[in-house]
Amino acid sequence: MLSDIIDYLICPVCGTTTSLTAGSVRCARGHSFDVARQGYVNMLTGSAAAGTADTPAMVAARAEFLSAGHYAPLTRRLAEIAGEAGVVADAGAGTGHYLAGVLGEGASGRAGIALDVSKHALKRAARAHPLIGAVAADVWRGLPVRDSCVDVLLNVFAPRNAAEFARILRPGGTLIIVTPTAGHLRPLVERLGLLSVDEDKDRRVEETLGGRFARAVQEVIEIGLTLRHATVASVVEMGPSAWHTRPDELAGRIADLPDPVEVTASFQITRWAVRERS
């Protein structure tokens, strides 16, 4: 709920502290941000670039796929890594699935901050867990989160802003990045003409974060999946390939697959620590 995270939020316009009033979040200087009836607060400033926010169809596909438990081993591993961290934020939270899994049963003193540019996703994130407060925000425009207040920051298949991540993490906090490996979703990538993972992705992540973060631990988790055709369609529709495939062509290619089809989901999990400022 927003009441659980309001003390960790700041105004994206002037950077001052915020308070929760009926139907809005207000800052000390009078800037006001509407709370939607679904429970999230819109703290976006300006307009997000076209094609960056998940559409209703993408959100629905992701919610259906994840709720079926296909990526449950990944969720469990993230929860193990995060442990009993008090304040957990998720930059690019989507439906809040992974953040909710990390919070688990929850406990007094814990809070989850779901940050995403998609209002359609945040409608679900706001209801994903009793301790989650959902905030519409763009990672590239500055996160409306206080300095040095987050214990664990999740970033699962989402854009990374190293400066903002380092700013909101407390000293000794942990950034957990999840990216797909080059083997993710084979053989679907080849058979369906999906976007493939750049073989050089790990180096590019290092370049993005390396100035402000030090890599602490790296591991790979792979999940064998047996998917029916309808679920294959959800896998495609929930990810970036949804922007680059024509529904009619995709349906034809899926029809040519075995039903069910054997697939491997492959993820790299890296933990990062904020470098000490000189």
Tab-separated table of C-alpha atoms in Angstrom:
chain	number	residue	atom	x	y	z
A	1	MET	CA	0.000	0.000	0.000
A	2	LEU	CA	1.099	3.571	-0.608
A	3	SER	CA	0.957	4.276	3.124
A	4	ASP	CA	3.759	1.737	3.622
A	5	ILE	CA	6.121	3.519	1.230
A	6	ILE	CA	5.175	7.196	1.456
A	7	ASP	CA	8.116	7.957	3.766
A	8	TYR	CA	10.496	6.719	1.049
A	9	LEU	CA	9.093	8.880	-1.754
A	10	ILE	CA	10.153	12.344	-2.868
A	11	CYS	CA	8.631	14.797	-5.284
A	12	PRO	CA	9.948	14.237	-8.834
A	13	VAL	CA	9.635	17.968	-9.504
A	14	CYS	CA	11.421	19.543	-6.534
A	15	GLY	CA	12.825	16.611	-4.538
A	16	THR	CA	11.064	17.428	-1.277
A	17	THR	CA	9.323	14.949	1.038
A	18	THR	CA	5.798	13.743	0.358
A	19	SER	CA	2.658	12.927	2.300
A	20	LEU	CA	-0.436	10.916	1.448
A	21	THR	CA	-3.773	12.703	1.393
A	22	ALA	CA	-7.185	11.659	0.149
A	23	GLY	CA	-6.746	10.799	-3.502
A	24	SER	CA	-3.258	12.233	-3.972
A	25	VAL	CA	0.369	12.379	-2.921
A	26	ARG	CA	1.554	15.904	-2.108
A	27	CYS	CA	4.983	17.340	-1.501
A	28	ALA	CA	6.030	20.040	0.956
A	29	ARG	CA	5.953	22.661	-1.836
A	30	GLY	CA	2.458	21.821	-3.017
A	31	HIS	CA	3.079	19.624	-6.065
A	32	SER	CA	0.330	17.021	-6.256
A	33	PHE	CA	0.181	13.581	-7.882
A	34	ASP	CA	-3.022	11.649	-8.406
A	35	VAL	CA	-3.668	8.267	-6.840
A	36	ALA	CA	-5.596	6.101	-9.308
A	37	ARG	CA	-8.600	4.166	-8.089
A	38	GLN	CA	-6.580	0.972	-8.648
A	39	GLY	CA	-4.161	2.147	-5.930
A	40	TYR	CA	-1.020	3.350	-7.720
A	41	VAL	CA	0.233	6.939	-7.748
A	42	ASN	CA	1.201	8.625	-10.996
A	43	MET	CA	4.491	10.483	-10.447
A	44	LEU	CA	5.503	10.612	-14.106
A	45	THR	CA	6.809	13.933	-15.354
A	46	GLY	CA	6.687	14.560	-19.072
A	47	SER	CA	5.883	11.820	-21.567
A	48	ALA	CA	7.595	8.467	-21.880
A	49	ALA	CA	9.163	7.657	-25.233
A	50	ALA	CA	6.850	5.790	-27.583
A	51	GLY	CA	7.068	2.024	-27.312
A	52	THR	CA	8.583	1.941	-23.813
A	53	ALA	CA	5.513	1.174	-21.687
A	54	ASP	CA	3.899	-2.265	-21.681
A	55	THR	CA	0.511	-2.356	-23.378
A	56	PRO	CA	-2.609	-3.933	-21.814
A	57	ALA	CA	-2.120	-7.013	-24.023
A	58	MET	CA	1.507	-7.402	-22.954
A	59	VAL	CA	0.577	-7.025	-19.285
A	60	ALA	CA	-2.241	-9.562	-19.549
A	61	ALA	CA	0.025	-12.080	-21.272
A	62	ARG	CA	2.741	-11.642	-18.643
A	63	ALA	CA	0.293	-11.960	-15.760
A	64	GLU	CA	-1.170	-15.161	-17.202
A	65	PHE	CA	2.224	-16.726	-17.853
A	66	LEU	CA	3.832	-15.832	-14.529
A	67	SER	CA	0.799	-16.757	-12.447
A	68	ALA	CA	1.009	-20.258	-13.934
A	69	GLY	CA	4.361	-20.662	-12.151
A	70	HIS	CA	6.589	-21.153	-15.190
A	71	TYR	CA	9.315	-18.899	-13.765
A	72	ALA	CA	8.773	-19.899	-10.120
A	73	PRO	CA	12.386	-21.114	-9.665
A	74	LEU	CA	13.622	-17.647	-10.637
A	75	THR	CA	11.241	-15.988	-8.191
A	76	ARG	CA	12.340	-18.315	-5.385
A	77	ARG	CA	16.002	-17.600	-6.076
A	78	LEU	CA	15.448	-13.849	-5.976
A	79	ALA	CA	13.677	-14.242	-2.635
A	80	GLU	CA	16.608	-16.253	-1.290
A	81	ILE	CA	19.107	-13.627	-2.379
A	82	ALA	CA	17.084	-10.704	-1.002
A	83	GLY	CA	16.548	-12.414	2.335
A	84	GLU	CA	14.740	-10.315	4.931
A	85	ALA	CA	15.636	-6.922	3.463
A	86	GLY	CA	13.482	-4.173	4.918
A	87	VAL	CA	12.919	-1.926	1.902
A	88	VAL	CA	12.857	-3.626	-1.485
A	89	ALA	CA	12.342	-1.639	-4.683
A	90	ASP	CA	11.803	-2.986	-8.179
A	91	ALA	CA	12.785	-0.716	-11.063
A	92	GLY	CA	10.714	-2.008	-13.962
A	93	ALA	CA	8.383	-3.957	-11.683
A	94	GLY	CA	5.744	-4.745	-14.291
A	95	THR	CA	2.882	-6.579	-12.613
A	96	GLY	CA	4.803	-6.773	-9.328
A	97	HIS	CA	5.202	-10.538	-9.595
A	98	TYR	CA	8.874	-10.759	-8.617
A	99	LEU	CA	8.622	-8.071	-5.945
A	100	ALA	CA	5.691	-9.877	-4.357
A	101	GLY	CA	7.661	-13.129	-4.420
A	102	VAL	CA	10.607	-11.472	-2.673
A	103	LEU	CA	8.382	-9.975	0.019
A	104	GLY	CA	6.770	-13.372	0.590
A	105	GLU	CA	4.596	-13.545	3.676
A	106	GLY	CA	5.800	-10.086	4.615
A	107	ALA	CA	6.471	-8.757	8.072
A	108	SER	CA	6.197	-5.549	10.043
A	109	GLY	CA	8.867	-3.089	8.944
A	110	ARG	CA	9.142	-4.367	5.367
A	111	ALA	CA	8.006	-2.442	2.322
A	112	GLY	CA	8.031	-2.903	-1.446
A	113	ILE	CA	8.272	-0.056	-3.960
A	114	ALA	CA	7.069	-1.042	-7.446
A	115	LEU	CA	8.323	1.402	-10.077
A	116	ASP	CA	7.234	1.174	-13.699
A	117	VAL	CA	6.332	3.428	-16.606
A	118	SER	CA	3.299	1.302	-17.572
A	119	LYS	CA	0.107	2.273	-15.781
A	120	HIS	CA	-1.496	-0.917	-17.074
A	121	ALA	CA	1.136	-2.973	-15.261
A	122	LEU	CA	0.898	-0.894	-12.097
A	123	LYS	CA	-2.815	-1.589	-11.785
A	124	ARG	CA	-1.799	-5.173	-11.092
A	125	ALA	CA	1.336	-4.342	-9.103
A	126	ALA	CA	-0.702	-2.283	-6.647
A	127	ARG	CA	-2.697	-5.427	-5.798
A	128	ALA	CA	0.142	-7.946	-6.000
A	129	HIS	CA	1.069	-7.841	-2.288
A	130	PRO	CA	-0.234	-6.003	0.797
A	131	LEU	CA	3.167	-4.347	1.378
A	132	ILE	CA	3.662	-3.080	-2.187
A	133	GLY	CA	3.146	0.553	-3.055
A	134	ALA	CA	3.031	1.125	-6.813
A	135	VAL	CA	4.436	4.261	-8.457
A	136	ALA	CA	4.342	5.330	-12.095
A	137	ALA	CA	7.846	6.627	-12.801
A	138	ASP	CA	10.370	6.685	-15.627
A	139	VAL	CA	13.824	5.417	-14.687
A	140	TRP	CA	15.380	7.856	-17.195
A	141	ARG	CA	13.699	10.923	-15.686
A	142	GLY	CA	14.781	10.320	-12.114
A	143	LEU	CA	13.098	8.037	-9.614
A	144	PRO	CA	10.856	9.670	-6.982
A	145	VAL	CA	12.650	7.762	-4.216
A	146	ARG	CA	14.697	9.163	-1.338
A	147	ASP	CA	18.479	8.944	-1.318
A	148	SER	CA	20.021	5.888	0.391
A	149	CYS	CA	16.790	4.287	1.581
A	150	VAL	CA	16.556	1.017	-0.390
A	151	ASP	CA	18.102	-2.185	0.976
A	152	VAL	CA	17.615	-4.338	-2.136
A	153	LEU	CA	16.877	-3.084	-5.639
A	154	LEU	CA	15.529	-5.526	-8.227
A	155	ASN	CA	15.910	-4.984	-11.953
A	156	VAL	CA	14.411	-7.869	-13.913
A	157	PHE	CA	14.538	-7.573	-17.737
A	158	ALA	CA	14.288	-3.794	-17.415
A	159	PRO	CA	16.303	-0.659	-18.288
A	160	ARG	CA	19.144	0.289	-15.939
A	161	ASN	CA	20.038	3.786	-14.797
A	162	ALA	CA	23.241	3.349	-12.798
A	163	ALA	CA	23.274	6.853	-11.333
A	164	GLU	CA	19.724	6.615	-10.013
A	165	PHE	CA	20.212	3.073	-8.744
A	166	ALA	CA	23.324	4.098	-6.819
A	167	ARG	CA	21.544	7.146	-5.406
A	168	ILE	CA	18.574	5.309	-3.894
A	169	LEU	CA	20.483	2.284	-2.545
A	170	ARG	CA	21.718	2.589	1.007
A	171	PRO	CA	25.399	1.947	1.790
A	172	GLY	CA	25.823	-1.811	1.814
A	173	GLY	CA	22.639	-2.328	-0.214
A	174	THR	CA	22.377	-4.799	-3.079
A	175	LEU	CA	21.368	-4.382	-6.702
A	176	ILE	CA	20.059	-7.603	-8.279
A	177	ILE	CA	20.018	-7.645	-12.077
A	178	VAL	CA	18.311	-10.390	-14.083
A	179	THR	CA	18.988	-10.636	-17.802
A	180	PRO	CA	18.265	-13.402	-20.331
A	181	THR	CA	21.242	-15.389	-21.576
A	182	ALA	CA	21.930	-16.080	-25.250
A	183	GLY	CA	20.218	-19.456	-24.808
A	184	HIS	CA	16.967	-18.045	-23.455
A	185	LEU	CA	13.810	-19.503	-25.028
A	186	ARG	CA	15.549	-21.650	-27.581
A	187	PRO	CA	14.257	-23.098	-29.892
A	188	LEU	CA	11.460	-20.514	-29.987
A	189	VAL	CA	13.793	-17.674	-30.957
A	190	GLU	CA	14.893	-19.442	-34.137
A	191	ARG	CA	11.573	-21.021	-35.062
A	192	LEU	CA	9.412	-17.959	-34.454
A	193	GLY	CA	11.829	-15.241	-35.557
A	194	LEU	CA	11.960	-13.578	-32.129
A	195	LEU	CA	14.448	-10.984	-30.959
A	196	SER	CA	17.624	-12.719	-29.859
A	197	VAL	CA	19.860	-11.825	-26.933
A	198	ASP	CA	23.055	-10.039	-27.876
A	199	GLU	CA	26.058	-12.270	-27.179
A	200	ASP	CA	27.799	-9.148	-25.897
A	201	LYS	CA	25.046	-8.239	-23.444
A	202	ASP	CA	27.066	-9.059	-20.336
A	203	ARG	CA	29.808	-6.644	-21.364
A	204	ARG	CA	27.279	-3.918	-22.073
A	205	VAL	CA	25.678	-4.374	-18.635
A	206	GLU	CA	29.145	-4.124	-17.094
A	207	GLU	CA	29.817	-0.911	-19.007
A	208	THR	CA	26.496	0.552	-17.891
A	209	LEU	CA	26.979	-0.210	-14.206
A	210	GLY	CA	30.733	-0.545	-13.752
A	211	GLY	CA	31.458	3.083	-12.953
A	212	ARG	CA	29.158	3.087	-9.935
A	213	PHE	CA	28.799	-0.595	-9.038
A	214	ALA	CA	31.097	-3.554	-8.465
A	215	ARG	CA	29.915	-7.005	-9.516
A	216	ALA	CA	29.757	-9.237	-6.445
A	217	VAL	CA	28.185	-12.551	-7.501
A	218	GLN	CA	27.063	-14.004	-10.818
A	219	GLU	CA	25.035	-17.143	-11.489
A	220	VAL	CA	22.919	-18.708	-14.214
A	221	ILE	CA	19.572	-20.368	-13.621
A	222	GLU	CA	17.886	-22.498	-16.286
A	223	ILE	CA	14.323	-23.783	-16.274
A	224	GLY	CA	13.055	-26.524	-18.554
A	225	LEU	CA	9.534	-25.796	-19.758
A	226	THR	CA	6.920	-27.813	-21.624
A	227	LEU	CA	4.605	-25.304	-23.264
A	228	ARG	CA	1.365	-25.659	-25.182
A	229	HIS	CA	0.774	-23.388	-28.158
A	230	ALA	CA	-1.394	-20.899	-26.218
A	231	THR	CA	1.353	-20.467	-23.647
A	232	VAL	CA	3.974	-19.997	-26.354
A	233	ALA	CA	1.855	-17.140	-27.669
A	234	SER	CA	1.819	-15.591	-24.172
A	235	VAL	CA	5.611	-15.847	-23.944
A	236	VAL	CA	5.980	-13.860	-27.156
A	237	GLU	CA	3.227	-11.359	-26.356
A	238	MET	CA	4.629	-10.474	-22.925
A	239	GLY	CA	8.134	-9.518	-24.088
A	240	PRO	CA	9.890	-7.102	-26.456
A	241	SER	CA	9.240	-9.343	-29.452
A	242	ALA	CA	5.588	-8.288	-29.178
A	243	TRP	CA	6.614	-4.972	-30.754
A	244	HIS	CA	8.261	-6.707	-33.714
A	245	THR	CA	5.951	-9.587	-34.723
A	246	ARG	CA	2.779	-9.619	-36.802
A	247	PRO	CA	-0.013	-11.610	-35.092
A	248	ASP	CA	-0.991	-13.495	-38.246
A	249	GLU	CA	2.575	-14.536	-39.052
A	250	LEU	CA	3.248	-15.481	-35.440
A	251	ALA	CA	0.137	-17.660	-35.250
A	252	GLY	CA	1.213	-19.546	-38.365
A	253	ARG	CA	4.704	-20.192	-37.025
A	254	ILE	CA	3.377	-21.350	-33.651
A	255	ALA	CA	1.037	-23.765	-35.422
A	256	ASP	CA	4.072	-25.400	-37.029
A	257	LEU	CA	5.672	-26.141	-33.644
A	258	PRO	CA	5.193	-29.420	-31.755
A	259	ASP	CA	2.348	-29.153	-29.257
A	260	PRO	CA	3.613	-29.145	-26.565
A	261	VAL	CA	7.118	-27.862	-27.273
A	262	GLU	CA	10.185	-28.198	-25.043
A	263	VAL	CA	11.820	-24.868	-24.211
A	264	THR	CA	14.616	-23.683	-21.921
A	265	ALA	CA	14.341	-20.411	-20.028
A	266	SER	CA	17.859	-19.223	-19.195
A	267	PHE	CA	18.663	-16.261	-16.951
A	268	GLN	CA	21.780	-14.627	-15.580
A	269	ILE	CA	21.470	-13.200	-12.081
A	270	THR	CA	24.140	-10.745	-10.991
A	271	ARG	CA	24.518	-9.017	-7.654
A	272	TRP	CA	26.154	-5.616	-7.477
A	273	ALA	CA	27.416	-3.413	-4.658
A	274	VAL	CA	27.638	0.362	-4.836
A	275	ARG	CA	31.220	1.497	-5.151
A	276	GLU	CA	32.451	3.696	-2.343
A	277	ARG	CA	32.421	7.337	-3.351
A	278	SER	CA	35.874	8.934	-3.269
